[in-house]
Tab-separated table of C-alpha atoms in Angstrom:
chain	number	residue	atom	x	y	z
A	13	MET	CA	0.000	0.000	0.000
A	14	LYS	CA	2.890	2.362	0.747
A	15	LYS	CA	4.190	1.850	-2.796
A	16	ASN	CA	0.861	2.872	-4.319
A	17	SER	CA	0.684	5.863	-2.002
A	18	ARG	CA	4.144	7.084	-3.092
A	19	PHE	CA	3.286	6.548	-6.739
A	20	LEU	CA	0.045	8.513	-6.372
A	21	SER	CA	1.907	11.290	-4.532
A	22	LEU	CA	4.464	11.463	-7.344
A	23	ILE	CA	1.726	11.651	-9.991
A	24	LEU	CA	-0.080	14.351	-8.012
A	25	CYS	CA	3.134	16.402	-7.720
A	26	VAL	CA	3.784	16.154	-11.476
A	27	VAL	CA	0.219	17.235	-12.261
A	28	LEU	CA	0.440	20.174	-9.837
A	29	VAL	CA	3.777	21.354	-11.278
A	30	ALA	CA	2.366	21.168	-14.818
A	31	ALA	CA	-0.754	23.097	-13.763
A	32	MET	CA	1.360	25.794	-12.097
A	33	ALA	CA	3.530	26.125	-15.200
A	34	LEU	CA	0.493	26.528	-17.454
A	35	THR	CA	-1.068	29.050	-15.094
A	36	THR	CA	2.127	31.100	-14.947
A	37	VAL	CA	2.362	31.234	-18.737
A	38	GLY	CA	-1.287	32.280	-19.016
A	39	CYS	CA	-0.970	35.058	-16.436
A	40	GLY	CA	2.147	36.663	-17.857
A	41	LYS	CA	2.346	39.996	-19.584
A	42	LYS	CA	0.990	40.176	-23.091
A	43	GLU	CA	3.636	38.906	-25.462
A	44	ASN	CA	5.925	41.662	-26.787
A	45	ALA	CA	3.992	44.396	-24.984
A	46	THR	CA	5.870	47.622	-24.461
A	47	THR	CA	6.416	49.151	-21.039
A	48	ASP	CA	9.241	51.492	-22.007
A	49	GLY	CA	7.911	52.871	-25.275
A	50	THR	CA	9.753	50.413	-27.509
A	51	PHE	CA	8.783	47.217	-29.269
A	52	VAL	CA	10.362	44.642	-31.556
A	53	SER	CA	9.112	43.553	-34.946
A	54	GLY	CA	6.208	41.155	-34.712
A	55	ALA	CA	4.996	42.554	-31.400
A	56	THR	CA	1.330	42.744	-30.478
A	57	LEU	CA	0.555	45.857	-28.464
A	58	GLY	CA	-2.565	46.669	-26.491
A	59	ASP	CA	-5.979	45.129	-26.079
A	60	GLY	CA	-9.042	46.201	-27.949
A	61	ALA	CA	-11.568	45.445	-30.638
A	62	THR	CA	-9.882	47.388	-33.452
A	63	THR	CA	-6.614	46.193	-34.974
A	64	PHE	CA	-4.123	48.076	-37.125
A	65	THR	CA	-0.532	47.671	-38.234
A	66	LEU	CA	2.161	50.108	-37.112
A	67	GLU	CA	5.417	50.425	-39.043
A	68	VAL	CA	8.398	52.444	-37.869
A	69	VAL	CA	11.307	53.208	-40.204
A	70	ASP	CA	14.326	54.711	-38.446
A	71	GLN	CA	17.147	56.908	-39.802
A	72	GLU	CA	19.074	53.859	-41.072
A	73	ALA	CA	15.989	52.522	-42.908
A	74	ASN	CA	15.499	49.711	-40.360
A	75	THR	CA	11.829	48.790	-40.152
A	76	VAL	CA	9.928	47.324	-37.210
A	77	THR	CA	6.287	46.358	-37.469
A	78	ALA	CA	3.727	45.723	-34.739
A	79	THR	CA	0.072	44.861	-34.505
A	80	VAL	CA	-1.859	47.331	-32.364
A	81	LYS	CA	-5.175	46.428	-30.740
A	82	THR	CA	-7.134	49.329	-29.319
A	83	ASP	CA	-10.478	50.781	-28.378
A	84	GLU	CA	-9.219	54.361	-28.805
A	85	GLU	CA	-10.770	56.492	-31.539
A	86	THR	CA	-7.592	58.060	-32.945
A	87	VAL	CA	-4.214	56.629	-33.859
A	88	GLY	CA	-2.533	59.239	-31.687
A	89	ALA	CA	-4.576	58.345	-28.610
A	90	ALA	CA	-3.861	54.636	-29.117
A	91	LEU	CA	-0.095	55.116	-29.491
A	92	LEU	CA	0.147	57.655	-26.674
A	93	GLU	CA	-1.686	55.260	-24.366
A	94	LEU	CA	0.850	52.537	-25.209
A	95	GLY	CA	3.783	54.931	-24.784
A	96	VAL	CA	4.996	54.237	-28.340
A	97	ILE	CA	4.953	57.929	-29.318
A	98	ALA	CA	5.609	61.155	-27.453
A	99	GLY	CA	5.724	64.771	-28.456
A	100	GLU	CA	4.539	68.280	-27.853
A	101	ASP	CA	1.195	69.932	-28.422
A	102	SER	CA	1.315	72.586	-31.103
A	103	GLU	CA	-1.199	74.794	-32.882
A	104	TYR	CA	-1.485	72.017	-35.506
A	105	GLY	CA	-1.916	69.148	-33.045
A	106	LEU	CA	0.600	66.720	-31.585
A	107	TYR	CA	4.133	67.259	-32.909
A	108	VAL	CA	5.549	63.727	-32.614
A	109	LYS	CA	9.197	63.784	-31.585
A	110	THR	CA	9.694	60.266	-30.239
A	111	VAL	CA	8.623	57.010	-31.860
A	112	ASN	CA	9.609	53.574	-30.540
A	113	GLY	CA	12.226	55.152	-28.276
A	114	ILE	CA	13.895	57.214	-31.043
A	115	THR	CA	13.745	60.980	-30.718
A	116	LEU	CA	13.971	63.266	-33.744
A	117	ASP	CA	13.617	67.033	-33.659
A	118	TYR	CA	13.719	68.998	-36.889
A	119	ASP	CA	14.946	72.129	-35.076
A	120	THR	CA	17.880	70.183	-33.618
A	121	ASP	CA	18.902	67.568	-36.191
A	122	GLY	CA	16.946	68.390	-39.352
A	123	LYS	CA	14.956	65.133	-39.134
A	124	TYR	CA	11.311	64.581	-38.293
A	125	TRP	CA	8.775	61.748	-38.084
A	126	ALA	CA	6.678	61.655	-41.255
A	127	PHE	CA	3.269	60.020	-40.783
A	128	TYR	CA	1.744	57.770	-43.465
A	129	ILE	CA	-1.691	56.160	-43.762
A	130	ASP	CA	-1.863	53.027	-45.908
A	131	GLY	CA	1.280	54.074	-47.782
A	132	GLU	CA	0.195	57.669	-48.468
A	133	TYR	CA	1.645	60.732	-46.763
A	134	ALA	CA	-0.973	61.728	-44.180
A	135	MET	CA	-2.973	64.894	-44.659
A	136	THR	CA	-4.051	64.748	-41.002
A	137	GLY	CA	-2.075	64.671	-37.803
A	138	VAL	CA	-1.745	61.467	-35.809
A	139	ASP	CA	-4.003	62.823	-33.079
A	140	SER	CA	-6.785	63.647	-35.549
A	141	THR	CA	-6.538	60.459	-37.616
A	142	ASP	CA	-9.336	58.029	-36.850
A	143	VAL	CA	-8.360	54.409	-36.271
A	144	VAL	CA	-9.569	52.239	-39.148
A	145	ASP	CA	-9.589	48.494	-38.583
A	146	GLY	CA	-7.013	46.778	-40.818
A	147	SER	CA	-5.182	49.957	-41.833
A	148	THR	CA	-1.429	50.445	-41.767
A	149	TYR	CA	0.031	53.541	-40.136
A	150	LYS	CA	3.722	54.332	-40.539
A	151	PHE	CA	6.209	56.723	-39.003
A	152	ALA	CA	9.338	57.233	-41.088
A	153	ALA	CA	12.401	59.253	-40.157
A	154	GLU	CA	12.835	61.874	-42.886
């Protein structure tokens, strides 16, 4: 009887360890989520019903792409909430100076973050551009 009891105890321990491992994986942070304003290519950022693609092209033409899920109404609000962009308010709206941890300032270095919607140069600012499910929004260092 002692042998069966030890065997059952061993099985129970294995099952409990496996359950704890699965629970820990399920309770972790969302994969690739940003907490410092940066992300790597292939990341999924945020939670929400609307999904769009975000591309960032830096000064060396390196591109990183993320999937953004949000319930925010504008692209600017979604990316500000995630900490992916930062900038200053101006008379024309948000002047984006930092994207994915990279700061550009036209007055300082002659470079700025150009904003594109589905491959076209945006005619609206990021903070006045409505989120459209399935769209691609891009910031490119220019």
